Short mmCIF file of C-alpha atoms and ligand atoms in Angstrom, two decimals:
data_model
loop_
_atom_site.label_atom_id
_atom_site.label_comp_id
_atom_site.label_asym_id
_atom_site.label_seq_id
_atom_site.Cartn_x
_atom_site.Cartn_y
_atom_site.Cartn_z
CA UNK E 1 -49.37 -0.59 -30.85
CA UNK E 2 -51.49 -2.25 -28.21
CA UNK E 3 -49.36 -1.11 -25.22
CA UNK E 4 -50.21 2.57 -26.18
CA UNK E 5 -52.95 2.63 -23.79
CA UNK E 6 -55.04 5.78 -21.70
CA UNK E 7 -52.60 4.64 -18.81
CA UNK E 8 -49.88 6.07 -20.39
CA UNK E 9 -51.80 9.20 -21.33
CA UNK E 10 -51.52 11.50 -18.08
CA UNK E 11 -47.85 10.64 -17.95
CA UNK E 12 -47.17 11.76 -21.34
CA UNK E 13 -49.45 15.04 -20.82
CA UNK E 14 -47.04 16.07 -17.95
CA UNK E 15 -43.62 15.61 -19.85
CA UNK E 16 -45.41 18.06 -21.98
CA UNK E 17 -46.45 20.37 -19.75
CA UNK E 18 -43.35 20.25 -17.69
CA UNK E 19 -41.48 20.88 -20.77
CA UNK E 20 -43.64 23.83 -21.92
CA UNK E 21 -43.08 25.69 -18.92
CA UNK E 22 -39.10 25.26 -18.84
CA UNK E 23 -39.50 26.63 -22.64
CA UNK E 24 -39.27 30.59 -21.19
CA UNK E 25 -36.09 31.77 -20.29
CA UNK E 26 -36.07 33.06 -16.41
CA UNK E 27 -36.86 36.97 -16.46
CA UNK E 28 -34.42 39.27 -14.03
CA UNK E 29 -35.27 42.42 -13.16
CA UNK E 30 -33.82 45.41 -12.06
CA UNK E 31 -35.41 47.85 -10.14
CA UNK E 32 -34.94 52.00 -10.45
CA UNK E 33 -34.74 55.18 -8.58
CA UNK E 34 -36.76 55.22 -5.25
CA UNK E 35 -38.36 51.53 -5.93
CA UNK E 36 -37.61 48.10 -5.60
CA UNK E 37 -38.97 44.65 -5.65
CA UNK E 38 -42.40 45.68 -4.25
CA UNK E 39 -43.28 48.03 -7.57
CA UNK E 40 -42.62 45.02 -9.74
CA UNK E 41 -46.01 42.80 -8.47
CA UNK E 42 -47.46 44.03 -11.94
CA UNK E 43 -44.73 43.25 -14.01
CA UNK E 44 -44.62 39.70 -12.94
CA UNK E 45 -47.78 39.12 -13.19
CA UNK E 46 -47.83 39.93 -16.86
CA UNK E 47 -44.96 37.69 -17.62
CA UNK E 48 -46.25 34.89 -15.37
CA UNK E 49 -50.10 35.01 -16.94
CA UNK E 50 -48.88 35.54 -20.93
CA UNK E 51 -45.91 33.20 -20.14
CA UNK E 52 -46.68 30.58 -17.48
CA UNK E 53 -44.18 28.64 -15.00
CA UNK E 54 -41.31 31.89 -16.49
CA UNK E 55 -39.25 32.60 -12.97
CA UNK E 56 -38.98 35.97 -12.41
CA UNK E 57 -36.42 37.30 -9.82
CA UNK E 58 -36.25 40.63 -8.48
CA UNK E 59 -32.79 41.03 -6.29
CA UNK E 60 -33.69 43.60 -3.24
CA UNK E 61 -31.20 45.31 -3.54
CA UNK E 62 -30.50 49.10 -3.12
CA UNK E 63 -34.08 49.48 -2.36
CA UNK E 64 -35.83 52.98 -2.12
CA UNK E 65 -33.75 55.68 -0.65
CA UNK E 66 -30.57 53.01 -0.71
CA UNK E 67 -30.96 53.45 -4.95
CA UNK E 68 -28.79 56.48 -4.81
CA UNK E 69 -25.77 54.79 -3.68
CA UNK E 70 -22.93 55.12 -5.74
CA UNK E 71 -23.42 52.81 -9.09
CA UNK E 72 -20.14 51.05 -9.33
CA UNK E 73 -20.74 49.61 -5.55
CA UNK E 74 -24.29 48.58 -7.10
CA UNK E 75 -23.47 46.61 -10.40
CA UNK E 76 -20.34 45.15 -8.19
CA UNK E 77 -23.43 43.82 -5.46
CA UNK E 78 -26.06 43.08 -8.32
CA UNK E 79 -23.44 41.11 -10.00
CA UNK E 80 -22.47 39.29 -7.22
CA UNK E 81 -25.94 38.46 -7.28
CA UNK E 82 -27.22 37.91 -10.72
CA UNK E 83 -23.67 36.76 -11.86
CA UNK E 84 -24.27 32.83 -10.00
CA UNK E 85 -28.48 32.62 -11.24
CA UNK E 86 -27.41 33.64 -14.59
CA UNK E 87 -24.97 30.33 -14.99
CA UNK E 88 -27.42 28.30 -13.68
CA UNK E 89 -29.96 29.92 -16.55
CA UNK E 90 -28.52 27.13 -18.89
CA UNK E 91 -30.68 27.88 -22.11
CA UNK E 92 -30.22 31.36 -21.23
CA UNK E 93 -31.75 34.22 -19.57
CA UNK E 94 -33.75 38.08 -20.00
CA UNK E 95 -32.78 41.05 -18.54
CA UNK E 96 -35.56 43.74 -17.74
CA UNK E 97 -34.38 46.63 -16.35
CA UNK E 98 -36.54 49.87 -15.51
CA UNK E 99 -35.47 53.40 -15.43
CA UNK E 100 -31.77 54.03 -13.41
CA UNK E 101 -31.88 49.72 -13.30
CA UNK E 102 -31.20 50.32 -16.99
CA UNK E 103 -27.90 52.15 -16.44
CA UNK E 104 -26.94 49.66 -13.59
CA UNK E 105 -28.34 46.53 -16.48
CA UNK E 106 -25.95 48.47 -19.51
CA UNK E 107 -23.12 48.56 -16.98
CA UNK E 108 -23.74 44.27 -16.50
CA UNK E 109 -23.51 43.71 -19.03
CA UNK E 110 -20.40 45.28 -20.16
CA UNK E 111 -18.50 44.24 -16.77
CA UNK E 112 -19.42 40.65 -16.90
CA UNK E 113 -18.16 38.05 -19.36
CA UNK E 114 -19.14 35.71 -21.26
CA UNK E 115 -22.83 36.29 -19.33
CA UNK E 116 -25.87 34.32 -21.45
CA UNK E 117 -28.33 37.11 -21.61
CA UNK E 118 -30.69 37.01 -24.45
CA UNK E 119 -32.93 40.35 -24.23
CA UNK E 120 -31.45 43.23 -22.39
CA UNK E 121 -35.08 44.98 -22.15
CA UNK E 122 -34.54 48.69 -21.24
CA UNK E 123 -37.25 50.53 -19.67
CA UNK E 124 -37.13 54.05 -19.93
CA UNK E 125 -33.71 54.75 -18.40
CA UNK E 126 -31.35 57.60 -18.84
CA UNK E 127 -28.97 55.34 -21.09
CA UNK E 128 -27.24 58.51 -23.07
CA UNK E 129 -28.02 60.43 -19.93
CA UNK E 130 -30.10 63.00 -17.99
CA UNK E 131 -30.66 66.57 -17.82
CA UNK E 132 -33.44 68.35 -17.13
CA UNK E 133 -35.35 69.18 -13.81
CA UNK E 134 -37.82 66.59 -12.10
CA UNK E 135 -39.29 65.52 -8.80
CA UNK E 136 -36.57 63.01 -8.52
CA UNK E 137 -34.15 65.36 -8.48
CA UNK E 138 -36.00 67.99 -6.32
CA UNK E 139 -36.03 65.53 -4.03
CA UNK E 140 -32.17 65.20 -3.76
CA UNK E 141 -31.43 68.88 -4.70
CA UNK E 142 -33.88 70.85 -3.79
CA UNK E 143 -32.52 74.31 -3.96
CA UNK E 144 -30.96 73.62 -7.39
CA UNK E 145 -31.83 73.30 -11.29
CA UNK E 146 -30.55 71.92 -13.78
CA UNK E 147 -28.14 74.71 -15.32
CA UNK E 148 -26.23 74.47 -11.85
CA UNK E 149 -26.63 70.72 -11.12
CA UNK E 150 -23.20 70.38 -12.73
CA UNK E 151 -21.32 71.75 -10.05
CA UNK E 152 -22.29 69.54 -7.34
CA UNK E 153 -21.76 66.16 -9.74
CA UNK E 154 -19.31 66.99 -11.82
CA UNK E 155 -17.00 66.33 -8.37
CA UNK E 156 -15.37 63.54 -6.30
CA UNK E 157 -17.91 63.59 -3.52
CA UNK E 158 -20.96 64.43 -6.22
CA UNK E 159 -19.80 60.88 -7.75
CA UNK E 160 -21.00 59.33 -4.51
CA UNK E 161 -24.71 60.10 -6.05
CA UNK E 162 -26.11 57.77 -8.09
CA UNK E 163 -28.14 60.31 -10.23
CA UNK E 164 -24.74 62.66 -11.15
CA UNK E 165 -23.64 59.11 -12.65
CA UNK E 166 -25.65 59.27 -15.53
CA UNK E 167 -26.12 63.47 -14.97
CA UNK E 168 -24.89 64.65 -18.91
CA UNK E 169 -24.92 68.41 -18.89
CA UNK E 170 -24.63 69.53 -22.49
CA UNK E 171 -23.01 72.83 -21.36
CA UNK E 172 -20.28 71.36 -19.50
CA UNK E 173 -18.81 68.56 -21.45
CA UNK E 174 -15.33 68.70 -20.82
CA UNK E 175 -16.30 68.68 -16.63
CA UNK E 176 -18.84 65.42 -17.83
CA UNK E 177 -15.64 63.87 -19.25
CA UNK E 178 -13.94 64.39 -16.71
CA UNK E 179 -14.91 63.63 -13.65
CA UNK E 180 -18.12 61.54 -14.25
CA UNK E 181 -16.43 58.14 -13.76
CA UNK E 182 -19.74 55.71 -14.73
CA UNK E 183 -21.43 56.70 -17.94
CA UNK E 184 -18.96 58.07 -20.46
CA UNK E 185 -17.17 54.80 -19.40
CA UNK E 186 -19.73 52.67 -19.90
CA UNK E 187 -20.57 54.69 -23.41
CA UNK E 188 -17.07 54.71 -24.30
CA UNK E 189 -16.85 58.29 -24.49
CA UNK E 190 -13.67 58.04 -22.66
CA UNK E 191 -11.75 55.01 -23.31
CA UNK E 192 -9.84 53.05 -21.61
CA UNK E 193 -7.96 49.81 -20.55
CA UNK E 194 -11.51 47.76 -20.70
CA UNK E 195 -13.21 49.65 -23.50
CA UNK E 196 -12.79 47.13 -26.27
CA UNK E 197 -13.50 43.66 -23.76
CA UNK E 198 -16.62 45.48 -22.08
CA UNK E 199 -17.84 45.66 -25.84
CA UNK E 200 -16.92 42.15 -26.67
CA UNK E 201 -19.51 41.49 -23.45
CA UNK E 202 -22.14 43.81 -23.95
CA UNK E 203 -22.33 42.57 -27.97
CA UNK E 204 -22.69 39.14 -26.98
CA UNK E 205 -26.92 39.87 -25.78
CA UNK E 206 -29.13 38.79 -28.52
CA UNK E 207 -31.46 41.08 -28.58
CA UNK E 208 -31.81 44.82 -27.55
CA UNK E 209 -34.70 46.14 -26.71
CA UNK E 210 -35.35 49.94 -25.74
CA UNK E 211 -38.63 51.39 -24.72
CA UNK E 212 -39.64 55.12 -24.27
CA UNK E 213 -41.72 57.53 -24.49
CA UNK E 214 -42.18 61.72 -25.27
CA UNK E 215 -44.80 61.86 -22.36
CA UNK E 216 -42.47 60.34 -19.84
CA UNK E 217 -41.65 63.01 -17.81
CA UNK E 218 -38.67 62.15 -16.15
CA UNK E 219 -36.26 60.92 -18.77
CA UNK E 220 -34.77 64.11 -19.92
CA UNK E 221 -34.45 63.97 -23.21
CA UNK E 222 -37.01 60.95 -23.10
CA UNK E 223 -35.15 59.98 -26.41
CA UNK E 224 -32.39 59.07 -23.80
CA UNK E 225 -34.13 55.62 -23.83
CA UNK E 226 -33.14 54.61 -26.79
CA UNK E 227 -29.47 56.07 -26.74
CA UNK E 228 -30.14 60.09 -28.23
CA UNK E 229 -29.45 62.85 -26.41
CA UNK E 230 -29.22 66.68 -26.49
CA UNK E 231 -26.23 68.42 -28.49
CA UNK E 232 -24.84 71.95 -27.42
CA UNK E 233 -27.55 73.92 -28.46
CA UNK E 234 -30.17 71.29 -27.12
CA UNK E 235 -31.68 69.44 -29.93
CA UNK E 236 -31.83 66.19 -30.02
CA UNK E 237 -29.37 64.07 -31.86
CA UNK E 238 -31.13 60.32 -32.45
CA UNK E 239 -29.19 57.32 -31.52
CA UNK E 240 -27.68 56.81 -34.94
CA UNK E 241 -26.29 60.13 -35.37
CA UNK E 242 -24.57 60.18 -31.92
CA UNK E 243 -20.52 59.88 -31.83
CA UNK E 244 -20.94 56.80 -29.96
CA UNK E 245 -23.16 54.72 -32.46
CA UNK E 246 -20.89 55.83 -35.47
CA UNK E 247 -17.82 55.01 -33.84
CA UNK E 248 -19.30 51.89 -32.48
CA UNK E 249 -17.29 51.84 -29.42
CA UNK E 250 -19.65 50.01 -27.46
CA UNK E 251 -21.06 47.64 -30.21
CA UNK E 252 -24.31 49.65 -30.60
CA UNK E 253 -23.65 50.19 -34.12
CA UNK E 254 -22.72 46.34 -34.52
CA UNK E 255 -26.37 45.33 -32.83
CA UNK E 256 -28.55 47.78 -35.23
CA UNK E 257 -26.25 46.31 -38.01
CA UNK E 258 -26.82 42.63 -37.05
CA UNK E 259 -30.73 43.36 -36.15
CA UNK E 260 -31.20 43.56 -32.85
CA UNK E 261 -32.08 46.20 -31.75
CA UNK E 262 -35.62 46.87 -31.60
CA UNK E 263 -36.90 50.69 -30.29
CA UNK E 264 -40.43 50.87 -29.32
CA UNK E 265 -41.93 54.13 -28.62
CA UNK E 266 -44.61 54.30 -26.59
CA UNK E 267 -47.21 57.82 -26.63
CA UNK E 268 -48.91 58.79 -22.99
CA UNK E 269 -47.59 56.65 -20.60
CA UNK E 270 -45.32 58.65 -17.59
CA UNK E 271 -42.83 57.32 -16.25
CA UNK E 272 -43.92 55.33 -13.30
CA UNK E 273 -46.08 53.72 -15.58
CA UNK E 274 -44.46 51.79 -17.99
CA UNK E 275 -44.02 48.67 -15.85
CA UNK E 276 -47.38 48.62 -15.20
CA UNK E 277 -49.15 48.95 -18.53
CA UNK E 278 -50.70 46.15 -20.00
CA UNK E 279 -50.35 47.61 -23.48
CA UNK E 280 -46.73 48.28 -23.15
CA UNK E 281 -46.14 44.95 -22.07
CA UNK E 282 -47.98 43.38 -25.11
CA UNK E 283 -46.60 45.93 -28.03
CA UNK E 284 -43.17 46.54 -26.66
CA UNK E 285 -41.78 43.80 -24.32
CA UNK E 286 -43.74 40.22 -24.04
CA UNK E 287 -42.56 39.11 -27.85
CA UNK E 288 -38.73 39.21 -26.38
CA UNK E 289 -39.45 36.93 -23.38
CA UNK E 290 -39.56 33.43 -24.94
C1 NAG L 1 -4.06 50.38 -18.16
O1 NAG L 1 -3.04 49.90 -19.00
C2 NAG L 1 -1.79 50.55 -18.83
C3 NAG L 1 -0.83 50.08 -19.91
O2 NAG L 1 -0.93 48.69 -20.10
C4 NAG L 1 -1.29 50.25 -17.41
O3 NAG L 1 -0.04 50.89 -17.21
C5 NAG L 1 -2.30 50.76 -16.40
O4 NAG L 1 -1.91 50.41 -15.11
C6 NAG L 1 -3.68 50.18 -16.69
N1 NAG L 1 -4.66 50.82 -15.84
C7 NAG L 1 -5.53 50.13 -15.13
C8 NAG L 1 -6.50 50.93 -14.33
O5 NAG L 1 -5.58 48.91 -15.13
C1 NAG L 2 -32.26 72.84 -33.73
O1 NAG L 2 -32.06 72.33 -35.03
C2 NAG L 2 -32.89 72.94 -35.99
C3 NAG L 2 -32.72 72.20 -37.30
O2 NAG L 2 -31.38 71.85 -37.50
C4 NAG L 2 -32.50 74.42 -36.11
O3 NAG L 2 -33.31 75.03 -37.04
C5 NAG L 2 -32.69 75.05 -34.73
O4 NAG L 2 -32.25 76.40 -34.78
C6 NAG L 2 -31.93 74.30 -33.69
N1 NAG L 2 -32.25 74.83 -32.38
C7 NAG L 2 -31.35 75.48 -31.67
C8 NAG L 2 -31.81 75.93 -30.33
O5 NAG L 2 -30.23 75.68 -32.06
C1 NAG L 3 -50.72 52.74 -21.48
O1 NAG L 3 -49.97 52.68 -22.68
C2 NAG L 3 -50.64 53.18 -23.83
C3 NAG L 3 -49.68 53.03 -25.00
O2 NAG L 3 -49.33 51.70 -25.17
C4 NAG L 3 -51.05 54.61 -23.63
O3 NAG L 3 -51.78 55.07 -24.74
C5 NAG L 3 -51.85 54.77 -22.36
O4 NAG L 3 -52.07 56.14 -22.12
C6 NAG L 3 -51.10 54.18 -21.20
N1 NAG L 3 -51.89 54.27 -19.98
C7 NAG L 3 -51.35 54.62 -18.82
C8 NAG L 3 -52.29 54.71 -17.64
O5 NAG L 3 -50.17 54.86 -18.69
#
């Protein structure tokens, strides 16, 4: 009892605060269209001031106008990347991916196995798909809308765009089945030799976490954040009513089922915004970052 002395206080007080700040998981994130690291100064500070010591990591990768490049080259170099500071993520690691970063995250996950990734945080991105006209894609077609978008993407060379990768015309399924080669993969709407193992990965997160919102502005249907998307007459079918979730060919169905996926739905924030809003952070994504 009597060698318990103040001495041996300041040493104890820094096991525990050593200890505390190895408690939260490291935070990746992935960037979207037309941004990269530099956007993400906000972000991290959140995390860093609610959660303190958490290492955040933002590969600079396919920066700015580079983000259009085709997707499959991307996940193959963010993998490269993420796949090595994931293993050494012993306990475990989050994935927070914003906007076309979500599609590249979704893909990941699928591609790589047995990864350790405990919340796969989606930020408003185009996970069932986009249609509908925007800036962004004024800004890479800007004679065209979206009726006649098909035609350039739904084509070998349009496949070299990153944005007719997750482009999901309602009006030309068949051609969206056919020669987009990233998202109806990825979705499972057309199967094939890697359909069931890219499942086995992508069920193995913890925790999925999609955030959107009707004022967005971009995501087209914004309810394409959290996996619903239009039908031929251009409703919206919700996530649980889709083909995909009832067939549960990617494990969606299987996640819901188990409890883990968590939809958050955010009212007036656009779509550059919701990295940067404190009140987003707090309600929809610091709770998943332990
Ligand atoms: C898919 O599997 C079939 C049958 O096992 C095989 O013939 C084919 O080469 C595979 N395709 C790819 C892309 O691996
Ligand atoms: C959308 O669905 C509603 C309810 O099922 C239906 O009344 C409406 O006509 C549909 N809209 C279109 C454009 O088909
Ligand atoms: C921030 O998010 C809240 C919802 O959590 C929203 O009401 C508000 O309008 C947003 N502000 C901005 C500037 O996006």
């Amino acid at each position: 009892m009597a060698h318990f002395t103040v001495r041996s206080l300041p040493f104890v007080l820094l096991l525990c605060s050593s200890r505390s700040s190895e408690a939260y998981r490291p935070v990746f994130i992935v960037h979207g269209l037309f941004d990269g690291p530099k956007q993400f100064k906000t972000l991290t500070n959140f995390i860093q001031k609610v959660h303190p010591g958490t290492q955040v990591t933002i590969p600079d990768l396919y920066p700015d106008v580079l983000s259009v490049w085709p997707l499959w080259t991307q996940v193959k170099v963010f993998r490269s990347k993420l796949e090595p500071l994931l293993k050494q993520a012993e306990e475990g690691a989050h994935l927070l991916c914003f906007s076309q970063g979500g599609v590249i995250c979704r893909a990941l996950l699928s591609v790589m196995p047995s990864h350790n990734v405990h919340s796969f945080i989606s930020l408003s991105a185009p996970l069932a798909g986009q249609y509908g006209d925007t800036d962004y894609l004024k800004k890479i077609f800007p004679k065209y809308l979206k009726k006649r978008i098909y035609k350039v993407c739904y084509s070998r060379l349009g496949q070299e765009l990153s944005i007719c990768q997750y482009w999901n015309d309602p009006h030309h399924r068949n051609k969206y089945l056919k020669y987009n080669n990233f998202l109806p993969r990825i979705n499972g709407e057309i199967q094939h030799n890697y359909t069931n193992v890219w499942r086995e990965n992508f069920m193995k997160i913890k925790k999925l976490v999609l955030v959107g919102g009707p004022d967005d502005g971009v995501i087209t249907p914004w309810q394409s954040s959290q996996f619903g998307f239009y039908n031929i007459n251009e409703n919206v079918s919700t996530m649980r009513n889709r083909e995909y979730y009832r067939s549960d060919v990617f494990g969606l169905k299987t996640l819901d089922t188990r409890g883990d996926v968590s939809v958050c739905v955010q009212s007036g924030v656009g779509h550059v915004h919701w990295h940067q809003n404190y009140s987003v952070f707090s309600s929809c994504i610091q709770q998943w970052l332990t």
